[in-house]
Coordinates of N, CA, C and O in Angstrom, one line a residue:
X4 N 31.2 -0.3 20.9 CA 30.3 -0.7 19.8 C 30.9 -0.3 18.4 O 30.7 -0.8 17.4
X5 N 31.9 0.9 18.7 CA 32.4 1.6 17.1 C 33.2 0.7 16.6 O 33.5 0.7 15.4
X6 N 33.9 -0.4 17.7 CA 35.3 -1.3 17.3 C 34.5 -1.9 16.9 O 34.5 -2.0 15.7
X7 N 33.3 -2.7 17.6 CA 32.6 -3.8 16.7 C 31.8 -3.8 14.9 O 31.5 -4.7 14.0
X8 N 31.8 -2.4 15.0 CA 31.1 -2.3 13.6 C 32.5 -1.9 12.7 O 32.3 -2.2 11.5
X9 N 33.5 -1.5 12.9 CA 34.4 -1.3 12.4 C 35.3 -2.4 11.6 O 35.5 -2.5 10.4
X10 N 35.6 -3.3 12.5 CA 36.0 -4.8 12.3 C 35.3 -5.1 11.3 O 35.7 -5.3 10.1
X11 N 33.9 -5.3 11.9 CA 33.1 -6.0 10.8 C 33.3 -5.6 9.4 O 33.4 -6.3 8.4
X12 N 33.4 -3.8 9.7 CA 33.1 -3.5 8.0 C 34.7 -3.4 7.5 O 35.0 -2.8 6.4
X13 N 35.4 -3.9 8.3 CA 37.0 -3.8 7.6 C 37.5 -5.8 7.0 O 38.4 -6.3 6.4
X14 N 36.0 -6.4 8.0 CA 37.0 -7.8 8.0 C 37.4 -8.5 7.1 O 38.1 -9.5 7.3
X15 N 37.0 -7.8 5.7 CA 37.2 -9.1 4.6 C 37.9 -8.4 3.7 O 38.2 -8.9 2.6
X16 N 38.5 -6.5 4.5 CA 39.9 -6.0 3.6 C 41.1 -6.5 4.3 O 42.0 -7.0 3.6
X17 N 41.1 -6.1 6.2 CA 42.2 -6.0 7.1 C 41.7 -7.1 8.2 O 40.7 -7.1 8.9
X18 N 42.6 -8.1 8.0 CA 41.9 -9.0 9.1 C 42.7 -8.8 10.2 O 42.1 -8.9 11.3
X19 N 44.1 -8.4 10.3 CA 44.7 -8.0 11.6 C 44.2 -6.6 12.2 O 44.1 -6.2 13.4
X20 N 43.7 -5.8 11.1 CA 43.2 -4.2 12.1 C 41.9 -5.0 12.6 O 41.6 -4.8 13.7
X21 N 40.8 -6.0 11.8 CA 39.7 -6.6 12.9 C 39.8 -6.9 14.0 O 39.3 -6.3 14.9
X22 N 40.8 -8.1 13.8 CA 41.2 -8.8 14.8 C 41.7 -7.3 16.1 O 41.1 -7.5 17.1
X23 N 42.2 -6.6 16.2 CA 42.5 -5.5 16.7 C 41.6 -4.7 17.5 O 41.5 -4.5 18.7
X24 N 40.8 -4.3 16.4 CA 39.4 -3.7 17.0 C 38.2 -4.4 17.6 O 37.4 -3.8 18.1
X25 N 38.2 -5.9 17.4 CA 37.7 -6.6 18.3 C 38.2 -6.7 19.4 O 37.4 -7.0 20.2
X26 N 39.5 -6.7 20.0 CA 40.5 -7.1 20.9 C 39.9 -5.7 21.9 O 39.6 -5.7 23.1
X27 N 39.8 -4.6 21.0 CA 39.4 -3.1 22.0 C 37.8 -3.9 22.6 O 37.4 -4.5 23.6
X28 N 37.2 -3.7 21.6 CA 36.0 -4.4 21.9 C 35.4 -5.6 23.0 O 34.5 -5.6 23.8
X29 N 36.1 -6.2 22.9 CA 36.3 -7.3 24.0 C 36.7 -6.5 25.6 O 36.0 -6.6 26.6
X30 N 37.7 -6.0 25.7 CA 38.3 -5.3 26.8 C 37.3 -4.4 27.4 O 37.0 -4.4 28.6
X31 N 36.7 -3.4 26.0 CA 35.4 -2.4 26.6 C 34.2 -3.2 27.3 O 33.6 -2.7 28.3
X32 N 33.7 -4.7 26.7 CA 32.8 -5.3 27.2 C 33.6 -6.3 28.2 O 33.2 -7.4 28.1
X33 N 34.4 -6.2 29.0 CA 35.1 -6.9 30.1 C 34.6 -5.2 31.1 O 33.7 -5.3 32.0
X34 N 35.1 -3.9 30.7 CA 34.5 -3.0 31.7 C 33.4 -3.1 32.0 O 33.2 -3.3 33.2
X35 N 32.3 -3.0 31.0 CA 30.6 -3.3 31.1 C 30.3 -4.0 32.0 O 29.4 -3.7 32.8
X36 N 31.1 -5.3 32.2 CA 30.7 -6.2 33.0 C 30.7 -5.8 34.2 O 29.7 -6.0 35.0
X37 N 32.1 -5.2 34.5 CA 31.9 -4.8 35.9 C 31.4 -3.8 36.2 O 31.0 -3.8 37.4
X38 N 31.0 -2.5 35.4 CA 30.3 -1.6 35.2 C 28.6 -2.4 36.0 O 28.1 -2.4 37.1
X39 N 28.3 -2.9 34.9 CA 26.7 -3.7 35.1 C 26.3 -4.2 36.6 O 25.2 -4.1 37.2
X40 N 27.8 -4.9 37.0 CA 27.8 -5.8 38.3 C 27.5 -4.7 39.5 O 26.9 -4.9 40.6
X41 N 27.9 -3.7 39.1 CA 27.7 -2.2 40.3 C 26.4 -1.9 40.2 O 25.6 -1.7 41.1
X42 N 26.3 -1.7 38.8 CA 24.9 -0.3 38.5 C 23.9 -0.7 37.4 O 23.3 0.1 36.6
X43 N 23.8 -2.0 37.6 CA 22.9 -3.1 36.1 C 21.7 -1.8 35.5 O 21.2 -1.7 34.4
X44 N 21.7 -1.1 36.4 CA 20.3 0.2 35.8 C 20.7 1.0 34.9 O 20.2 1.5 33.9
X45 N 22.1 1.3 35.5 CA 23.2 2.3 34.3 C 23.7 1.2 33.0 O 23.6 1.8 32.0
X46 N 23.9 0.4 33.0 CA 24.9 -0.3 32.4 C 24.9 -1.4 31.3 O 25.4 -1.5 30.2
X47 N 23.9 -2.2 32.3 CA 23.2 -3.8 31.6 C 22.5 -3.2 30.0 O 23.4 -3.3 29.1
X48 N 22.0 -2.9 29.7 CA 21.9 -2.5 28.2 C 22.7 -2.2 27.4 O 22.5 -2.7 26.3
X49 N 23.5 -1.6 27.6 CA 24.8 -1.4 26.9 C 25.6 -2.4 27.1 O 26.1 -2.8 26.0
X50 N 25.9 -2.9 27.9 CA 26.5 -4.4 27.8 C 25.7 -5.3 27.0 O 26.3 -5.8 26.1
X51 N 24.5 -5.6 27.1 CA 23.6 -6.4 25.7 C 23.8 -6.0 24.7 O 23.8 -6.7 23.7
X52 N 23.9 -4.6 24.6 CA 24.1 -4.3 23.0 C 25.7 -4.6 22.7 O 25.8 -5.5 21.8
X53 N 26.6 -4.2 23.0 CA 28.0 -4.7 22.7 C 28.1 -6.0 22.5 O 28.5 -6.5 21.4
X54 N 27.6 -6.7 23.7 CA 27.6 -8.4 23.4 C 26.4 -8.5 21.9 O 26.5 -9.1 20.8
X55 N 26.0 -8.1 22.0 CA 25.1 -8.0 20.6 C 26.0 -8.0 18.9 O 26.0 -8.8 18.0
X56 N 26.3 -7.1 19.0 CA 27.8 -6.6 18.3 C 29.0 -7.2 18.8 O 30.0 -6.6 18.5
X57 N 29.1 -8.1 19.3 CA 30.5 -9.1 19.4 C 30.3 -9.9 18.7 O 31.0 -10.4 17.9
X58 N 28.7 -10.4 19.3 CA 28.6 -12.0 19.0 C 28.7 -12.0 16.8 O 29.3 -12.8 16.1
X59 N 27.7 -10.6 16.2 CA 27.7 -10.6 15.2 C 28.7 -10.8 14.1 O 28.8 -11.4 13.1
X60 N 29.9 -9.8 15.2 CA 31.1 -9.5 14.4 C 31.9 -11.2 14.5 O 32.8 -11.6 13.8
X61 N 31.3 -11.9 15.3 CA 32.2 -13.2 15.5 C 31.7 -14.0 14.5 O 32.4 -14.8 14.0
X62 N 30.4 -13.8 14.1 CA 29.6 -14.8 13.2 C 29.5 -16.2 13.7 O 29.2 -17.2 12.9
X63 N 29.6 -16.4 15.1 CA 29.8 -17.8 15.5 C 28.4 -18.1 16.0 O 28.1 -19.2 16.0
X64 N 27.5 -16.9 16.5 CA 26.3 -17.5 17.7 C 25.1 -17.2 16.7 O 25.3 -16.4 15.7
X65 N 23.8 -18.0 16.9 CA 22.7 -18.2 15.9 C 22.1 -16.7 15.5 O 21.8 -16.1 16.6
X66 N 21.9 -16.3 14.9 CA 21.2 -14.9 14.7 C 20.0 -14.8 15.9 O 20.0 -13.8 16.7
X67 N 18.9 -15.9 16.0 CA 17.8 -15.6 17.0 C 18.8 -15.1 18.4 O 18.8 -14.1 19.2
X68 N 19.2 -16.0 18.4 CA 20.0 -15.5 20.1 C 20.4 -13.9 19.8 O 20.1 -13.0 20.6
X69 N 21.2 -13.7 18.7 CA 22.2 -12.3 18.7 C 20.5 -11.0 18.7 O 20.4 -10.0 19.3
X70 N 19.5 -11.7 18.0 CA 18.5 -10.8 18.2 C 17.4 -10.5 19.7 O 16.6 -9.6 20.2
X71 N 17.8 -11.6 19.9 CA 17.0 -11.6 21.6 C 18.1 -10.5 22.2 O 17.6 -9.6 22.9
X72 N 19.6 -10.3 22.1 CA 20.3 -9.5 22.9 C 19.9 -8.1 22.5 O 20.0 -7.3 23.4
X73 N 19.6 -7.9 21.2 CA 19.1 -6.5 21.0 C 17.8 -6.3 21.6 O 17.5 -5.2 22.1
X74 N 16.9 -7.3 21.6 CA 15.1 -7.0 22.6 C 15.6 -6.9 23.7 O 15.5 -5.8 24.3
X75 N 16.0 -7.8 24.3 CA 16.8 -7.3 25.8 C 17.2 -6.1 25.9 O 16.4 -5.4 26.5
X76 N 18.7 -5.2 25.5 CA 19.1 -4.2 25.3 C 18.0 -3.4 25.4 O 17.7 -2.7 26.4
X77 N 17.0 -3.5 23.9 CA 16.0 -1.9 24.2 C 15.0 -2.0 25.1 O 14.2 -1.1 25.4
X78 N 15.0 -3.7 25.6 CA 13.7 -3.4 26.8 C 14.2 -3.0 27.8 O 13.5 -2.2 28.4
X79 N 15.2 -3.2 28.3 CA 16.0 -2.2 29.3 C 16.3 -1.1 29.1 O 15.8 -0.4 30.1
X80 N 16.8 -0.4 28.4 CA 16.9 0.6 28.1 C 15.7 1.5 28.0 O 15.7 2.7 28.2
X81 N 14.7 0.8 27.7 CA 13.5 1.5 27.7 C 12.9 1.8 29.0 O 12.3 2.8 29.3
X82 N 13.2 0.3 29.9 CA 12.7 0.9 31.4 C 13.0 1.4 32.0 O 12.4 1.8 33.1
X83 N 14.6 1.8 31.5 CA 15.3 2.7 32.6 C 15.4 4.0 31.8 O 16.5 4.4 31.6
X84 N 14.4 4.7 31.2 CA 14.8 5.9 30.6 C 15.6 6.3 29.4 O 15.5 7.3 28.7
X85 N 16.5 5.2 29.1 CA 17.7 5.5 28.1 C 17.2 5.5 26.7 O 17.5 4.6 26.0
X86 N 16.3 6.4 26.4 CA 15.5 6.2 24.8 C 16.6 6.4 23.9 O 16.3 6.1 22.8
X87 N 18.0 6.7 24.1 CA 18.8 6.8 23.0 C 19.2 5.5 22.7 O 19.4 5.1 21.6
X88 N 19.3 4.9 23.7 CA 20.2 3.5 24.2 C 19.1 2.1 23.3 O 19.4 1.2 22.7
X89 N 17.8 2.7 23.5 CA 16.6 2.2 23.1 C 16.5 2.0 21.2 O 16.2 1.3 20.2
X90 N 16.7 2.8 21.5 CA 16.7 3.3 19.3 C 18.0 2.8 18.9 O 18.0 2.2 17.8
X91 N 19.1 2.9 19.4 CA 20.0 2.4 18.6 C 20.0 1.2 18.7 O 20.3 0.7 17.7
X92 N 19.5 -0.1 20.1 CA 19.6 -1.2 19.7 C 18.3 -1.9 18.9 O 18.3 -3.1 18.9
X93 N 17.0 -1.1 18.3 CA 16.8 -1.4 17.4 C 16.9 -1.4 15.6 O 16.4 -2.0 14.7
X94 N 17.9 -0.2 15.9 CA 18.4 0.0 14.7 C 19.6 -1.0 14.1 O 19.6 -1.4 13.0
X95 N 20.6 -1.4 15.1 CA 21.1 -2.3 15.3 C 20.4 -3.6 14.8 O 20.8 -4.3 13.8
X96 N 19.5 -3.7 15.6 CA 18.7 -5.1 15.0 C 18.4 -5.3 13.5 O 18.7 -6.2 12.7
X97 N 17.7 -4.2 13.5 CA 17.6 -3.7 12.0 C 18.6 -4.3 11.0 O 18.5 -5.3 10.3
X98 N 19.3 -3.5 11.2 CA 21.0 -3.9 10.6 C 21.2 -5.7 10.5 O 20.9 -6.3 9.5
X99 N 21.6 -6.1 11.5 CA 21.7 -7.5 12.0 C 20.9 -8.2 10.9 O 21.5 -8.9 10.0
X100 N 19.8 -7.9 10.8 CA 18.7 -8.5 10.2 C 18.7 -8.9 8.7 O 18.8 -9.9 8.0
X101 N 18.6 -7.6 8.5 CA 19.9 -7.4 6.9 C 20.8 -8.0 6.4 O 20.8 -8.6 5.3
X102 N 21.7 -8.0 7.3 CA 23.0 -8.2 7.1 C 23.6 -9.6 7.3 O 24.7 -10.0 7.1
X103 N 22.3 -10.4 7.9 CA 22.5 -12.3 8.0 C 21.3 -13.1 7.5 O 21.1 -14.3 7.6
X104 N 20.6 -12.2 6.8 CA 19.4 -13.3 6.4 C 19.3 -12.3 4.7 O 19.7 -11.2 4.3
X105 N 18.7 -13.3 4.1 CA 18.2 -12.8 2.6 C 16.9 -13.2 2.5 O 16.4 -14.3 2.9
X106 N 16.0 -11.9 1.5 CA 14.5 -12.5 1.6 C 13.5 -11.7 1.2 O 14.1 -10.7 0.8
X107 N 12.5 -11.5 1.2 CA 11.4 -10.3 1.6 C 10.7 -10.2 2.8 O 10.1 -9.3 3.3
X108 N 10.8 -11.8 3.5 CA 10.0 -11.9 4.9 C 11.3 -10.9 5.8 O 11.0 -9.8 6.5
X109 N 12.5 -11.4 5.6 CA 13.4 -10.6 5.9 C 13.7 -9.0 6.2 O 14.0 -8.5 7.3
X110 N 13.4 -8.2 5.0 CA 13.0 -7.1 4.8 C 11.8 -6.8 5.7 O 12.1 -5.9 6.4
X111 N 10.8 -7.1 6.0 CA 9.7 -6.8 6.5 C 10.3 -6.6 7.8 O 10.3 -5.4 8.2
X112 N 11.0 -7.6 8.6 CA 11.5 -8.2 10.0 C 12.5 -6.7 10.0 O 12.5 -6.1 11.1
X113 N 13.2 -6.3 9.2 CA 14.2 -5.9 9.5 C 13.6 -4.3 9.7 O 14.0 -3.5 10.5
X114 N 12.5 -4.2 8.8 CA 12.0 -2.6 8.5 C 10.8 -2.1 9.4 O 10.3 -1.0 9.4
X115 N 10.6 -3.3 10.2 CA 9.6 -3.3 11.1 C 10.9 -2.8 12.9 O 10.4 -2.2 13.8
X116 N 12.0 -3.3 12.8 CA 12.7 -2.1 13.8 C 13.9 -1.2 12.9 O 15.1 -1.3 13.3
X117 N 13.7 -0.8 12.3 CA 13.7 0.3 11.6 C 12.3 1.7 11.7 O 12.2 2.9 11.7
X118 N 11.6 0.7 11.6 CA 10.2 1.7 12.4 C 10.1 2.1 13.9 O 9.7 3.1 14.5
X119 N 10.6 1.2 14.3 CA 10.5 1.3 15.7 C 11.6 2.4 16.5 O 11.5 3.2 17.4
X120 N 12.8 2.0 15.5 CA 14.0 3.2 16.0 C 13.4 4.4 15.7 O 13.3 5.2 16.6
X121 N 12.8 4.9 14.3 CA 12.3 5.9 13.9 C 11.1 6.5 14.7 O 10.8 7.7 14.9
X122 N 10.5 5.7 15.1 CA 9.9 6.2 16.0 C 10.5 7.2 17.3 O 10.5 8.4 17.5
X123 N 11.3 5.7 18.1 CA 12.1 6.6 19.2 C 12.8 7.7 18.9 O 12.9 8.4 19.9
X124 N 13.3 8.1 18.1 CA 14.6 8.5 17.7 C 13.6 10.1 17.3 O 14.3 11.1 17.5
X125 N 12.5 10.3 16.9 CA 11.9 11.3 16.8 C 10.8 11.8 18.2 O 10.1 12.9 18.3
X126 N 10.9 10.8 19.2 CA 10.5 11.5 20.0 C 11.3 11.6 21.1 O 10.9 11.8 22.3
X127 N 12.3 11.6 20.7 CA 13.6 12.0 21.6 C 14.5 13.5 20.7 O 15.3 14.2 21.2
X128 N 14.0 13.4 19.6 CA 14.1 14.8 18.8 C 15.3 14.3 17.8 O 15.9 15.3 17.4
X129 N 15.7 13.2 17.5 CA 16.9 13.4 17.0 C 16.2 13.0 15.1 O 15.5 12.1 14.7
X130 N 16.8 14.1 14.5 CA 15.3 14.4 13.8 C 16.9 14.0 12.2 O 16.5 13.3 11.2
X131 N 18.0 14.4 12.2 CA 19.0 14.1 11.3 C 19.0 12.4 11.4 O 19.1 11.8 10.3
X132 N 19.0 11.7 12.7 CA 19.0 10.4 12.6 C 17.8 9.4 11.7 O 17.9 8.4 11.0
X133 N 16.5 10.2 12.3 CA 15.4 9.7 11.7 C 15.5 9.9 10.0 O 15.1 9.0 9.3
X134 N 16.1 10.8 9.4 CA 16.1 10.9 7.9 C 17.0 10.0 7.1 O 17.0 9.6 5.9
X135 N 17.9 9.9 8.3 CA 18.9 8.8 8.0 C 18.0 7.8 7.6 O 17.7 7.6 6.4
X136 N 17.6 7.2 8.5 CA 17.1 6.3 9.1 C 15.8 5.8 8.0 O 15.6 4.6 7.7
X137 N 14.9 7.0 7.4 CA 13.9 6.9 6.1 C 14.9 6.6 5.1 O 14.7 5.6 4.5
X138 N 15.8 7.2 4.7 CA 16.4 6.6 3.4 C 17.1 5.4 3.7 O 17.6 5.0 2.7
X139 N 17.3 4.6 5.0 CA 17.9 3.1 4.1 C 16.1 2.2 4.0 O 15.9 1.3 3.3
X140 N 15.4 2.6 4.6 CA 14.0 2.4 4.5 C 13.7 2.8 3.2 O 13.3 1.8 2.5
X141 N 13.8 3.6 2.8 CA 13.4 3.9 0.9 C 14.2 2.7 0.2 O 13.7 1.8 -0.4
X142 N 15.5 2.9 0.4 CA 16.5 1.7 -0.1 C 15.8 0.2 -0.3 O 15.6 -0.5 -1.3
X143 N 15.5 0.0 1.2 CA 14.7 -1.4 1.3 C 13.2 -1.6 0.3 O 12.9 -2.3 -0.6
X144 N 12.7 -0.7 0.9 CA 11.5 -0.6 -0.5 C 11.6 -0.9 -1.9 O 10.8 -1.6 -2.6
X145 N 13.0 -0.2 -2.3 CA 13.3 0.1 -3.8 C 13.7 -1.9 -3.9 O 13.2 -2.7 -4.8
X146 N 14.2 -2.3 -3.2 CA 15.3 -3.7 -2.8 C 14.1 -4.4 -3.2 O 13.8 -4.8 -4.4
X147 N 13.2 -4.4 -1.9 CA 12.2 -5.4 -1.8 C 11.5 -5.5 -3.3 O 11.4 -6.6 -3.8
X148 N 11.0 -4.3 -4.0 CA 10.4 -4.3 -4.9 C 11.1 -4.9 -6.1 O 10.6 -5.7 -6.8
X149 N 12.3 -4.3 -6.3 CA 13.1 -5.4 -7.2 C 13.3 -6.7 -6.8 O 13.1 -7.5 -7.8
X150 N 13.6 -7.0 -6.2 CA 13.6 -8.1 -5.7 C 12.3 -9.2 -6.4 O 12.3 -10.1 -7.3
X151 N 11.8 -8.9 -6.0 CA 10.4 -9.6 -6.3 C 10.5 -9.8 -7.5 O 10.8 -10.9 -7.9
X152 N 10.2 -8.7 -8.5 CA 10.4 -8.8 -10.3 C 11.9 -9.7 -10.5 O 11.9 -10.7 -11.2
X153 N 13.0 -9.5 -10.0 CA 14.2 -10.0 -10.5 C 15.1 -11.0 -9.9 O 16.2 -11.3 -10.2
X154 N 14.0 -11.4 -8.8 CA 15.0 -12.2 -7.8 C 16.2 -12.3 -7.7 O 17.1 -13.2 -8.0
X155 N 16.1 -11.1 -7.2 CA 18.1 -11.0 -6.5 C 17.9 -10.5 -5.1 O 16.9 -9.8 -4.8
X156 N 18.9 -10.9 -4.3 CA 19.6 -10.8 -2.9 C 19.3 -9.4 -2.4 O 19.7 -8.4 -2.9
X157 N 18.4 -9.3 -1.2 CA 18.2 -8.2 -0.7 C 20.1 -7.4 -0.5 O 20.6 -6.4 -0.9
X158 N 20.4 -8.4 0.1 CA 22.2 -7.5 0.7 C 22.9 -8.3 -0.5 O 22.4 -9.4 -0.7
X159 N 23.9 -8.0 -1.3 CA 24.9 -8.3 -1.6 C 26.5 -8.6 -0.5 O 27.3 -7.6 -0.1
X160 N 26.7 -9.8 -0.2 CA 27.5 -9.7 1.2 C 28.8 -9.4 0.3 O 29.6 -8.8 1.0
X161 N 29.2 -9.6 -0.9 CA 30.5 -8.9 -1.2 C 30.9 -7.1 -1.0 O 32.0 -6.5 -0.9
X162 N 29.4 -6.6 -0.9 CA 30.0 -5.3 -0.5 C 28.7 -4.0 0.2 O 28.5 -2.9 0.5
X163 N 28.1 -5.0 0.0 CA 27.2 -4.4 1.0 C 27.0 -3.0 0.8 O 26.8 -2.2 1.7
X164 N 27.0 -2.6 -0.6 CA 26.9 -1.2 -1.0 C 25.2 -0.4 -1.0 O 25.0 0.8 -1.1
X165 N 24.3 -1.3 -0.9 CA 23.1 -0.7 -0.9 C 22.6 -0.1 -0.1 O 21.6 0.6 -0.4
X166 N 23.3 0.0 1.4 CA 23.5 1.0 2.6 C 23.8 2.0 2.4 O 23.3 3.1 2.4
X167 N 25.2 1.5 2.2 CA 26.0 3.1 2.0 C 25.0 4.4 0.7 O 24.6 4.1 -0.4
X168 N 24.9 5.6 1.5 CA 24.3 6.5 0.5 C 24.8 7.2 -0.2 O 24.2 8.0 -0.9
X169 N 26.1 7.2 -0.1 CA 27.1 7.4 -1.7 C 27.6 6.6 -2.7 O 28.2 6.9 -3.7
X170 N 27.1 5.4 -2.2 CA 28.1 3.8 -2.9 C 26.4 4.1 -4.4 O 26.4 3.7 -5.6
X171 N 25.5 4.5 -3.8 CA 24.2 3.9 -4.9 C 23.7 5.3 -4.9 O 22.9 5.5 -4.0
X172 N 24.0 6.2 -5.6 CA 22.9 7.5 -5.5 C 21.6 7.4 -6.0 O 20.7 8.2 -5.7
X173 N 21.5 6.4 -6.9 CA 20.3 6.6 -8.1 C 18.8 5.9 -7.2 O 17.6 6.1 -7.3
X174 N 19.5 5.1 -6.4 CA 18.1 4.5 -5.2 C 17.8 5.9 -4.3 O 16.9 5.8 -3.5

């Protein structure tokens, strides 16, 4: 999953280190597979989420489908116990959501599993993630709310700096 977000967030400096770190990525979700084919209880979630993060980093498959692979992911993961496994693929979604649609219905969609990770992610105790997790939520608030008065673009896709929490201190 780290090659898939890596690529992504390198693709439009290094297109050969992408292409690269997708290449890892691909090979780790060729293990999954057979991983899954043994132990689908251990496994199959983590394989939805990677294929999740493939399909994105490829930009080729419809967003609805790339987001059914994340509901998949945390509904399994949820039935088999894996609450970590659970929260990150809706944070994931989150992200996803963001990061291919522009809007305020958008924001809602996106901050609504953003709630959901924060949820999990605090009753599993991971309590540094969840703060994370409230400030790109503050972010979006601040977005959404400008947005509205000034109609501009929830994400900027040239740099996607309203994530990052050093690129924007003043949000």
């Amino acid at each position: 999953i780290l090659c898939c977000f890596l690529a992504t967030a390198t693709n439009h400096k290094n297109k050969k280190r992408s292409k690269k770190l997708l290449a890892r990525a691909k090979k780790a979700m060729d293990s999954l597979q057979s991983f899954a084919s043994v132990c689908p209880s251990n496994f199959k979630n983590k394989l939805l989420l990677l294929q999740a993060e493939l399909e994105t980093a490829s930009g080729k498959t419809k967003s609805s489908e790339i987001i059914h692979l994340y509901h998949e992911s945390a509904r399994i993961a949820k039935e088999e116990g894996f609450t970590q496994d659970e929260a990150l693929a809706q944070e994931k979604a989150g992200y996803h959501v963001l990061h291919m649609h522009e809007g305020t219905n958008t924001a809602s969609e996106a901050q609504s599993h953003f709630d959901q990770a924060i949820k999990i992610y605090e009753d599993y105790g991971a309590l540094l993630k969840v703060e994370q997790l409230k400030k790109v939520i503050s972010r979006l608030d601040y977005t959404v709310q400008h947005m509205a008065s000034r109609k501009s673009n929830i994400y900027q896709k040239s740099s996607g700096s309203w994530l990052m929490p050093s690129s924007n201190p003043g949000l």
